[in-house]
Amino acid sequence: MLPVLLVSIDNTVLSFALPQISESLRPSGTQLLWIIDVYPLVLAGLLVPMGSFADRVGRRRLLLVGAVGFAAVSVVAAYAPTAGALVASRAALGLFGAMLMPSTLSLLRNVFVDREERRLAIAIWAAGFAAGSALGPIVGGFLLEHYWWGSVFLLAVPVLVLLLALAPFFVPESRDPAPGRVDVVSIALVMATMTPVVLGIKTLAKSGVSTLAVGSVVVGLVAGALFVRRQLRRPDPMLDVRLFTRGAFSGAVLVNLLSVFSLVGFLFFVSQDVQLVLGLTPMQAGVALLPGLLVMIVAGLAVVRVVRRVRPAHVVAVALVFSAVGYAVVAAGAGQSTLGLLVGAFVVLSLGVGAAETVSNDLIVSSVPAEKAGAASAISETAYEVGAVLGTAVLGSILTASYHANVVVPAGVPAADAAAAAETLGGATQVAATLPAGPAQALLDSAHAAFGSGVGTTSLIGVVLMLVAAGVALVTLRGARS
């Protein structure tokens, strides 16, 4: 549970640190997105290779190696002097995070052989993400109010020291008794699939159709096709892509992805809304979202009993509808969002995410033999991280583009400051602090209105995507059994 808590704390804390990072490092809108995206992007590209590698060399061993590297790079990230350096540090964290995550879920698959016990263990595992998300803003909020933004990265160090001290005694080693060979070509093809596709999506959302955007997506799709072809032809594939011919497996992976997509996309704008528009401190913002994160934990545990009596397809579909309602509440009040509205919307969305995540992860890991748990767990984790990437890349880029198109910078503002104010809401807030009262208020009013308009558009897209996902879950998971 310690690595699970760590990863969720890291993701949530970073969202709340964005305003300070914007003011301190002055990143462009694209750099700000990459600070968030590069970690889950690298993580997603390496999870399947690392899951397969963990089956080969030992899941506990890889867990400990990843812990050492993650702790060291966290210190480097904390003292990053520029936005570019922070992006590079986040990429390195993705490398070591890929060693940590597949091992956690695959170890559960091997320790808990009884289906009911395993489902409860996975519910607790999923609740660990929500618990970390709940703990992160509160502890991180305290740090952000008293120290500089880099302190949030240092949270990883004591957690991983504790892991390194306890894991050799409490975590059993396990591995595949007949592992396949390490396939460097397949690893390269995974990365060549993930990176261009996400780059293309980000470019499309920010700048519209262009040669770079379309070309990136095409390159990624071609690499993905080559990866699938290679896996089908190898006697010992790194990833058994035939698993995706099973409707329940594919549906569960898609649900996992879209649940995280909705959560991360929501947090991207709500963390800025409550701090930069409503004026809450990081600590107050973390406490304000705590009810939703607690509901996510309760929903993930409660659904264990529900799914014994109700088909997984119906449970997941209803859960995704709850996520759609959460976005609809924000869309209805876009531009006039109050703290109560945002907190209520997050509670409803979290209810859906918590239930859907537990069911989908259980369906994924229960569909393969225990000795292949690392690879299956990696698929689940990859869906999680791809959802995190796309949640920011798609919804975040649309929000950023909408803000940029609608904000009006008062005349007389220096060119560099005007560019910063037009890029992000954090940039506008910082620039306004340097202006006389009249122009400052005009800039803030325009920035808040532009941001609110973008939130409305983004939320409507979230509603549509979640309703479509609910329909897909009904179709693909109809044959799944609890």
Coordinates of C-alpha atoms in Angstrom, one line a residue:
M1 CA 0.0 0.0 0.0
L2 CA 2.9 2.4 0.5
P3 CA 3.8 2.8 -3.2
V4 CA 0.0 3.2 -4.0
L5 CA -0.3 5.9 -1.4
L6 CA 2.9 7.5 -2.7
V7 CA 1.8 7.7 -6.4
S8 CA -1.7 9.1 -5.6
I9 CA -0.2 11.6 -3.2
D10 CA 2.3 12.7 -5.8
N11 CA -0.4 13.2 -8.5
T12 CA -2.8 15.1 -6.3
V13 CA -0.2 17.3 -4.6
L14 CA 1.2 18.4 -7.9
S15 CA -2.3 19.6 -9.0
F16 CA -2.5 21.9 -6.0
A17 CA 1.1 23.1 -6.5
L18 CA 0.4 24.3 -10.0
P19 CA -0.4 27.9 -9.0
Q20 CA 3.0 28.2 -7.2
I21 CA 4.9 26.5 -10.0
S22 CA 3.3 28.9 -12.5
E23 CA 4.3 31.9 -10.4
S24 CA 7.8 30.6 -9.6
L25 CA 9.1 29.0 -12.8
R26 CA 6.9 30.9 -15.3
P27 CA 6.2 28.0 -17.5
S28 CA 4.2 28.4 -20.7
G29 CA 0.8 26.8 -21.0
T30 CA 2.3 23.9 -22.9
Q31 CA 5.1 23.4 -20.3
L32 CA 2.6 23.5 -17.5
L33 CA 0.7 20.6 -19.2
W34 CA 3.9 18.7 -19.8
I35 CA 4.9 19.1 -16.1
I36 CA 1.8 17.1 -15.3
D37 CA 1.7 14.8 -18.4
V38 CA 5.3 13.6 -18.7
Y39 CA 5.3 11.5 -15.6
P40 CA 2.2 9.4 -16.4
L41 CA 3.3 9.3 -20.1
V42 CA 6.6 7.7 -19.3
L43 CA 5.0 5.6 -16.7
A44 CA 2.3 4.4 -19.1
G45 CA 4.9 3.5 -21.8
L46 CA 7.0 1.5 -19.4
L47 CA 4.4 -0.2 -17.2
V48 CA 3.9 -3.2 -19.5
P49 CA 7.6 -3.8 -20.0
M50 CA 8.2 -3.4 -16.3
G51 CA 5.3 -5.7 -15.5
S52 CA 6.7 -8.4 -17.7
F53 CA 10.2 -7.7 -16.3
A54 CA 8.8 -8.1 -12.7
D55 CA 7.4 -11.5 -13.6
R56 CA 10.9 -12.4 -14.7
V57 CA 13.2 -11.0 -12.0
G58 CA 10.9 -10.9 -9.1
R59 CA 8.1 -8.5 -8.2
R60 CA 9.5 -7.6 -4.8
R61 CA 13.0 -7.0 -6.1
L62 CA 11.8 -4.6 -8.8
L63 CA 9.7 -2.9 -6.2
L64 CA 12.7 -2.1 -4.0
V65 CA 14.9 -1.0 -7.0
G66 CA 12.1 1.4 -8.1
A67 CA 11.8 2.7 -4.5
V68 CA 15.5 3.7 -4.3
G69 CA 15.4 5.5 -7.7
F70 CA 12.1 7.2 -7.0
A71 CA 13.3 8.6 -3.7
A72 CA 16.5 9.9 -5.2
V73 CA 14.9 11.6 -8.2
S74 CA 12.2 13.2 -5.9
V75 CA 14.9 15.1 -4.2
V76 CA 16.2 16.3 -7.6
A77 CA 12.7 17.4 -8.7
A78 CA 12.2 19.3 -5.5
Y79 CA 15.1 21.6 -6.4
A80 CA 14.5 21.9 -10.1
P81 CA 15.6 25.5 -11.2
T82 CA 13.5 25.7 -14.4
A83 CA 10.3 24.4 -15.9
G84 CA 12.4 22.3 -18.3
A85 CA 14.4 20.7 -15.4
L86 CA 11.1 19.9 -13.7
V87 CA 9.8 18.2 -16.8
A88 CA 13.0 16.1 -17.0
S89 CA 12.8 15.2 -13.4
R90 CA 9.1 14.1 -13.8
A91 CA 10.1 11.9 -16.7
A92 CA 12.7 10.2 -14.5
L93 CA 10.1 9.7 -11.8
G94 CA 8.0 8.0 -14.4
L95 CA 10.8 5.5 -15.1
F96 CA 11.1 4.4 -11.5
G97 CA 7.4 4.7 -10.9
A98 CA 6.9 2.0 -13.6
M99 CA 9.0 -0.3 -11.5
L100 CA 6.8 0.3 -8.4
M101 CA 3.3 0.1 -9.6
P102 CA 2.8 -3.3 -11.4
S103 CA 4.3 -5.1 -8.5
T104 CA 1.7 -3.9 -6.1
L105 CA -1.4 -5.3 -7.9
S106 CA 0.4 -8.4 -9.1
L107 CA 1.5 -9.3 -5.5
L108 CA -2.2 -9.1 -4.5
R109 CA -3.1 -11.5 -7.3
N110 CA -0.6 -14.0 -5.9
V111 CA -1.1 -13.6 -2.2
F112 CA -5.0 -13.7 -2.3
V113 CA -6.0 -16.7 -4.2
D114 CA -9.6 -16.7 -3.0
R115 CA -11.8 -14.5 -5.3
E116 CA -13.8 -12.9 -2.5
E117 CA -10.7 -12.1 -0.5
R118 CA -8.9 -10.8 -3.6
R119 CA -11.8 -8.5 -4.5
L120 CA -11.7 -7.0 -1.0
A121 CA -7.9 -6.6 -1.2
I122 CA -8.2 -4.9 -4.6
A123 CA -10.9 -2.6 -3.1
I124 CA -8.5 -1.7 -0.4
W125 CA -5.8 -1.2 -3.0
A126 CA -8.0 1.1 -5.0
A127 CA -9.0 2.9 -1.8
G128 CA -5.3 3.5 -1.2
F129 CA -5.3 5.7 -4.3
A130 CA -8.2 7.7 -2.9
A131 CA -6.7 7.8 0.6
G132 CA -3.4 9.1 -0.9
S133 CA -5.4 11.7 -2.8
A134 CA -7.1 12.7 0.4
L135 CA -3.9 12.9 2.4
G136 CA -1.9 14.6 -0.3
P137 CA -3.8 17.9 -0.5
I138 CA -3.9 18.3 3.3
V139 CA -0.2 17.5 4.0
G140 CA 0.8 19.1 0.7
G141 CA -1.4 22.1 1.5
F142 CA 0.4 22.6 4.8
L143 CA 3.8 22.4 3.0
L144 CA 2.7 24.8 0.3
E145 CA 1.6 27.3 2.8
H146 CA 4.8 27.2 4.8
Y147 CA 7.5 26.1 2.3
W148 CA 8.3 26.3 -1.4
W149 CA 6.5 24.2 -4.0
G150 CA 9.4 21.7 -4.2
S151 CA 8.7 20.5 -0.7
V152 CA 5.8 18.5 -2.1
F153 CA 8.2 16.2 -3.9
L154 CA 10.1 15.5 -0.7
L155 CA 7.0 13.7 0.7
A156 CA 8.1 10.6 -1.3
V157 CA 11.3 10.2 0.7
P158 CA 10.0 9.1 4.1
V159 CA 7.3 6.9 2.5
L160 CA 9.9 5.0 0.4
V161 CA 12.4 4.8 3.3
L162 CA 9.6 3.0 5.3
L163 CA 8.9 0.7 2.3
L164 CA 12.6 -0.2 2.0
A165 CA 12.7 -1.0 5.7
L166 CA 9.6 -3.1 5.9
A167 CA 9.1 -4.8 2.5
P168 CA 11.9 -7.4 2.9
F169 CA 10.1 -8.7 6.0
F170 CA 6.4 -8.4 5.0
V171 CA 6.2 -8.7 1.2
P172 CA 6.8 -12.2 -0.2
E173 CA 8.8 -12.6 -3.4
S174 CA 7.1 -14.0 -6.4
R175 CA 7.9 -14.5 -10.1
D176 CA 6.8 -16.3 -13.2
P177 CA 8.5 -19.8 -13.1
A178 CA 8.8 -19.8 -16.9
P179 CA 9.3 -16.2 -18.0
G180 CA 9.8 -15.0 -21.6
R181 CA 12.9 -13.2 -22.8
V182 CA 13.3 -9.4 -22.4
D183 CA 12.1 -7.9 -25.7
V184 CA 13.9 -4.6 -26.3
V185 CA 12.1 -4.0 -29.7
S186 CA 8.7 -4.4 -28.0
I187 CA 9.7 -1.9 -25.3
A188 CA 10.7 0.6 -27.9
L189 CA 7.4 0.1 -29.9
V190 CA 5.3 0.7 -26.7
M191 CA 7.1 4.0 -26.2
A192 CA 6.8 4.9 -29.9
T193 CA 3.1 4.3 -29.6
M194 CA 2.3 6.2 -26.4
T195 CA 4.4 9.4 -26.9
P196 CA 3.3 10.4 -30.4
V197 CA -0.3 9.7 -29.8
V198 CA -0.5 11.9 -26.7
L199 CA 1.6 14.6 -28.3
G200 CA -0.9 14.6 -31.3
I201 CA -3.9 14.8 -29.0
K202 CA -2.3 17.7 -27.1
T203 CA -1.5 19.5 -30.3
L204 CA -5.0 19.0 -31.7
A205 CA -6.6 20.3 -28.6
K206 CA -4.4 23.3 -28.4
S207 CA -3.8 24.4 -32.0
G208 CA -6.3 22.5 -34.1
V209 CA -5.6 20.2 -37.1
S210 CA -2.0 20.5 -38.2
T211 CA 0.7 18.4 -39.8
L212 CA 2.4 17.8 -36.5
A213 CA -0.8 16.8 -34.8
V214 CA -2.0 14.4 -37.5
G215 CA 1.5 13.1 -38.2
S216 CA 2.1 12.3 -34.5
V217 CA -1.1 10.3 -34.2
V218 CA -0.4 8.4 -37.4
V219 CA 3.2 7.5 -36.2
G220 CA 1.8 6.3 -32.9
L221 CA -0.9 4.2 -34.5
V222 CA 1.6 2.6 -36.9
A223 CA 3.9 1.8 -34.0
G224 CA 1.0 0.3 -32.1
A225 CA 0.0 -1.9 -35.0
L226 CA 3.6 -3.1 -35.3
F227 CA 3.7 -3.9 -31.6
V228 CA 0.5 -5.9 -31.8
R229 CA 1.8 -7.8 -34.9
R230 CA 5.0 -8.6 -33.1
Q231 CA 3.2 -9.9 -30.0
L232 CA 1.0 -12.1 -32.1
R233 CA 4.0 -13.7 -33.8
R234 CA 6.3 -14.3 -30.8
P235 CA 6.0 -17.6 -28.9
D236 CA 6.6 -15.7 -25.6
P237 CA 5.0 -12.2 -26.1
M238 CA 5.8 -9.4 -23.7
L239 CA 2.0 -8.8 -23.7
D240 CA -0.6 -11.3 -24.6
V241 CA -2.7 -9.0 -26.8
R242 CA -5.2 -11.9 -27.3
L243 CA -6.6 -11.0 -23.9
F244 CA -8.2 -8.0 -25.6
T245 CA -10.4 -10.3 -27.7
R246 CA -12.3 -11.0 -24.5
G247 CA -15.1 -8.4 -24.2
A248 CA -15.0 -8.3 -20.4
F249 CA -11.3 -7.8 -20.3
S250 CA -11.3 -5.0 -22.9
G251 CA -14.3 -3.4 -21.3
A252 CA -12.7 -3.4 -17.9
V253 CA -9.5 -1.8 -19.2
L254 CA -11.6 0.9 -20.9
V255 CA -13.6 1.6 -17.8
N256 CA -10.4 1.9 -15.8
L257 CA -9.0 4.4 -18.3
L258 CA -12.1 6.5 -18.5
S259 CA -12.7 6.6 -14.7
V260 CA -9.2 8.0 -14.1
F261 CA -9.7 10.3 -17.2
S262 CA -12.7 11.8 -15.5
L263 CA -11.0 12.2 -12.1
V264 CA -7.8 13.7 -13.3
G265 CA -9.5 16.0 -15.8
F266 CA -11.8 17.3 -13.1
L267 CA -9.0 17.9 -10.6
F268 CA -7.0 19.8 -13.2
F269 CA -9.5 22.6 -13.4
V270 CA -11.1 22.4 -9.9
S271 CA -7.7 22.8 -8.1
Q272 CA -7.1 26.0 -10.0
D273 CA -10.7 27.2 -9.6
V274 CA -10.8 26.9 -5.9
Q275 CA -7.4 28.6 -5.4
L276 CA -7.1 31.2 -8.1
V277 CA -10.8 32.2 -8.6
L278 CA -12.3 31.5 -5.2
G279 CA -9.2 32.5 -3.3
L280 CA -8.7 29.4 -1.1
T281 CA -5.2 28.6 0.2
P282 CA -3.7 25.2 -0.8
M283 CA -4.6 23.8 2.6
Q284 CA -8.2 25.0 2.5
A285 CA -8.5 23.7 -1.1
G286 CA -7.3 20.2 0.0
V287 CA -9.8 20.2 2.9
A288 CA -12.6 21.3 0.7
L289 CA -12.2 18.3 -1.6
L290 CA -11.7 15.8 1.3
P291 CA -15.5 14.8 1.3
G292 CA -15.3 13.6 -2.3
L293 CA -12.1 11.7 -1.7
L294 CA -13.6 10.0 1.4
V295 CA -16.7 9.1 -0.6
M296 CA -14.4 7.5 -3.2
I297 CA -12.9 5.3 -0.6
V298 CA -16.3 4.3 0.8
A299 CA -17.7 3.6 -2.6
G300 CA -14.8 1.4 -3.6
L301 CA -15.2 -0.8 -0.5
A302 CA -19.1 -0.8 -0.5
V303 CA -19.2 -2.0 -4.1
V304 CA -17.6 -5.3 -3.0
R305 CA -20.9 -6.3 -1.5
V306 CA -23.0 -4.9 -4.2
V307 CA -21.3 -6.7 -7.1
R308 CA -22.0 -10.0 -5.4
R309 CA -25.7 -9.5 -6.2
V310 CA -25.7 -7.1 -9.2
R311 CA -24.0 -7.8 -12.5
P312 CA -20.7 -5.9 -12.9
A313 CA -21.9 -4.3 -16.2
H314 CA -24.9 -2.7 -14.4
V315 CA -22.7 -1.6 -11.4
V316 CA -20.1 0.0 -13.7
A317 CA -22.6 1.7 -16.0
V318 CA -24.4 3.3 -13.0
A319 CA -21.1 4.4 -11.6
L320 CA -20.1 6.1 -14.9
V321 CA -23.5 7.9 -15.0
F322 CA -22.7 9.3 -11.5
S323 CA -19.4 10.7 -13.0
A324 CA -21.4 12.2 -15.8
V325 CA -23.7 13.9 -13.3
G326 CA -20.7 15.4 -11.5
Y327 CA -19.5 17.0 -14.6
A328 CA -23.1 18.2 -15.5
V329 CA -23.3 20.0 -12.1
V330 CA -20.2 22.0 -12.9
A331 CA -21.3 22.7 -16.5
A332 CA -24.6 24.1 -15.2
G333 CA -22.8 26.6 -13.0
A334 CA -19.8 27.3 -15.2
G335 CA -18.5 30.8 -14.8
Q336 CA -20.5 31.2 -11.5
S337 CA -19.0 28.2 -9.6
T338 CA -19.3 28.4 -5.8
L339 CA -17.4 26.3 -3.4
G340 CA -20.5 24.3 -2.5
L341 CA -21.2 23.5 -6.1
L342 CA -17.7 22.3 -6.8
V343 CA -17.5 20.2 -3.6
G344 CA -20.9 18.7 -4.3
A345 CA -20.0 17.9 -7.9
F346 CA -16.7 16.2 -6.8
V347 CA -18.6 14.1 -4.3
V348 CA -20.9 12.8 -7.0
L349 CA -18.1 12.2 -9.4
S350 CA -16.0 10.4 -6.8
L351 CA -18.8 8.0 -6.0
G352 CA -18.7 6.8 -9.5
V353 CA -15.0 6.6 -9.8
G354 CA -14.6 4.7 -6.6
A355 CA -17.1 2.0 -7.6
A356 CA -15.9 1.7 -11.2
E357 CA -12.2 1.4 -10.3
T358 CA -12.7 -1.5 -7.9
V359 CA -14.8 -3.6 -10.3
S360 CA -12.7 -2.9 -13.3
N361 CA -9.4 -3.8 -11.6
D362 CA -10.9 -7.0 -10.2
L363 CA -12.1 -8.1 -13.6
I364 CA -8.6 -7.4 -15.2
V365 CA -6.4 -9.3 -12.7
S366 CA -8.9 -12.2 -12.3
S367 CA -8.8 -13.0 -16.0
V368 CA -5.2 -14.3 -16.1
P369 CA -3.3 -17.1 -14.3
A370 CA -1.4 -16.0 -11.1
E371 CA 2.0 -16.4 -12.8
K372 CA 1.1 -13.8 -15.4
A373 CA -0.2 -11.3 -12.8
G374 CA 2.6 -8.8 -13.5
A375 CA 1.7 -8.4 -17.1
A376 CA -2.1 -8.2 -16.4
S377 CA -1.5 -5.7 -13.6
A378 CA 0.6 -3.6 -15.8
I379 CA -2.3 -3.4 -18.3
S380 CA -4.5 -2.2 -15.5
E381 CA -1.9 0.4 -14.4
T382 CA -1.3 1.4 -18.0
A383 CA -5.0 2.1 -18.4
Y384 CA -4.9 4.2 -15.2
E385 CA -1.9 6.2 -16.4
V386 CA -3.1 6.6 -19.9
G387 CA -6.4 7.9 -18.4
A388 CA -4.4 10.4 -16.3
V389 CA -2.4 11.5 -19.4
L390 CA -5.5 11.9 -21.6
G391 CA -7.5 13.6 -18.8
T392 CA -5.0 16.4 -18.7
A393 CA -4.0 16.3 -22.4
V394 CA -7.6 16.4 -23.7
L395 CA -9.6 18.3 -21.1
G396 CA -6.7 20.3 -19.9
S397 CA -5.6 21.4 -23.4
I398 CA -9.2 22.3 -24.3
L399 CA -9.5 24.4 -21.1
T400 CA -6.1 26.1 -21.8
A401 CA -7.1 26.8 -25.5
S402 CA -10.5 28.2 -24.4
Y403 CA -8.9 30.4 -21.8
H404 CA -6.2 31.7 -24.2
A405 CA -8.9 32.5 -26.8
N406 CA -11.1 34.5 -24.4
V407 CA -8.9 36.3 -22.0
V408 CA -8.3 40.0 -22.7
V409 CA -5.1 41.6 -21.4
P410 CA -5.4 45.4 -20.7
A411 CA -3.4 47.7 -23.0
G412 CA -0.1 48.9 -21.7
V413 CA 1.0 45.6 -20.1
P414 CA 4.6 44.7 -21.2
A415 CA 4.7 42.0 -23.9
A416 CA 6.3 39.3 -21.8
D417 CA 3.8 39.8 -19.0
A418 CA 0.9 39.9 -21.5
A419 CA 2.0 36.6 -23.0
A420 CA 2.3 35.0 -19.5
A421 CA -1.2 36.3 -18.6
A422 CA -2.7 34.9 -21.8
E423 CA -1.2 31.5 -21.3
T424 CA -2.5 30.4 -17.9
L425 CA -4.8 31.6 -15.1
G426 CA -1.8 31.4 -12.7
G427 CA 0.2 33.7 -15.0
A428 CA -2.6 36.2 -15.1
T429 CA -2.8 36.2 -11.3
Q430 CA 0.9 36.8 -11.0
V431 CA 0.9 39.6 -13.6
A432 CA -2.1 41.3 -12.0
A433 CA -0.2 41.6 -8.7
T434 CA 2.3 43.9 -10.5
L435 CA -0.3 46.2 -12.1
P436 CA -2.1 49.3 -10.7
A437 CA -5.5 48.6 -9.2
G438 CA -7.7 49.4 -12.2
P439 CA -5.8 47.3 -14.9
A440 CA -5.2 44.5 -12.3
Q441 CA -8.9 44.1 -11.6
A442 CA -9.8 44.3 -15.3
L443 CA -7.2 41.5 -16.0
L444 CA -8.5 39.3 -13.2
D445 CA -12.1 39.8 -14.2
S446 CA -11.3 38.8 -17.8
A447 CA -9.1 35.9 -16.7
H448 CA -11.7 34.5 -14.3
A449 CA -14.5 34.8 -17.0
A450 CA -12.3 33.1 -19.6
F451 CA -11.4 30.3 -17.2
G452 CA -15.1 29.8 -16.3
S453 CA -16.1 29.6 -19.9
G454 CA -13.4 27.0 -20.5
V455 CA -14.6 25.0 -17.5
G456 CA -18.1 25.0 -18.9
T457 CA -17.0 23.7 -22.3
T458 CA -14.7 21.1 -20.7
S459 CA -17.4 19.9 -18.3
L460 CA -19.9 19.3 -21.2
I461 CA -17.3 17.2 -23.0
G462 CA -16.9 15.2 -19.8
V463 CA -20.6 14.6 -19.5
V464 CA -20.8 13.2 -23.1
L465 CA -17.7 11.0 -22.6
M466 CA -18.9 9.5 -19.4
L467 CA -22.4 8.7 -20.8
V468 CA -20.8 7.0 -23.9
A469 CA -18.5 5.1 -21.5
A470 CA -21.6 3.9 -19.5
G471 CA -23.1 2.5 -22.7
V472 CA -19.8 0.8 -23.7
A473 CA -19.6 -0.8 -20.3
L474 CA -23.2 -2.2 -20.6
V475 CA -22.2 -3.8 -23.9
T476 CA -18.7 -5.1 -23.2
L477 CA -19.2 -6.3 -19.6
R478 CA -22.5 -8.0 -20.1
G479 CA -20.9 -11.4 -20.0
A480 CA -18.7 -10.7 -16.9
R481 CA -19.6 -12.5 -13.7
S482 CA -19.0 -11.5 -10.2

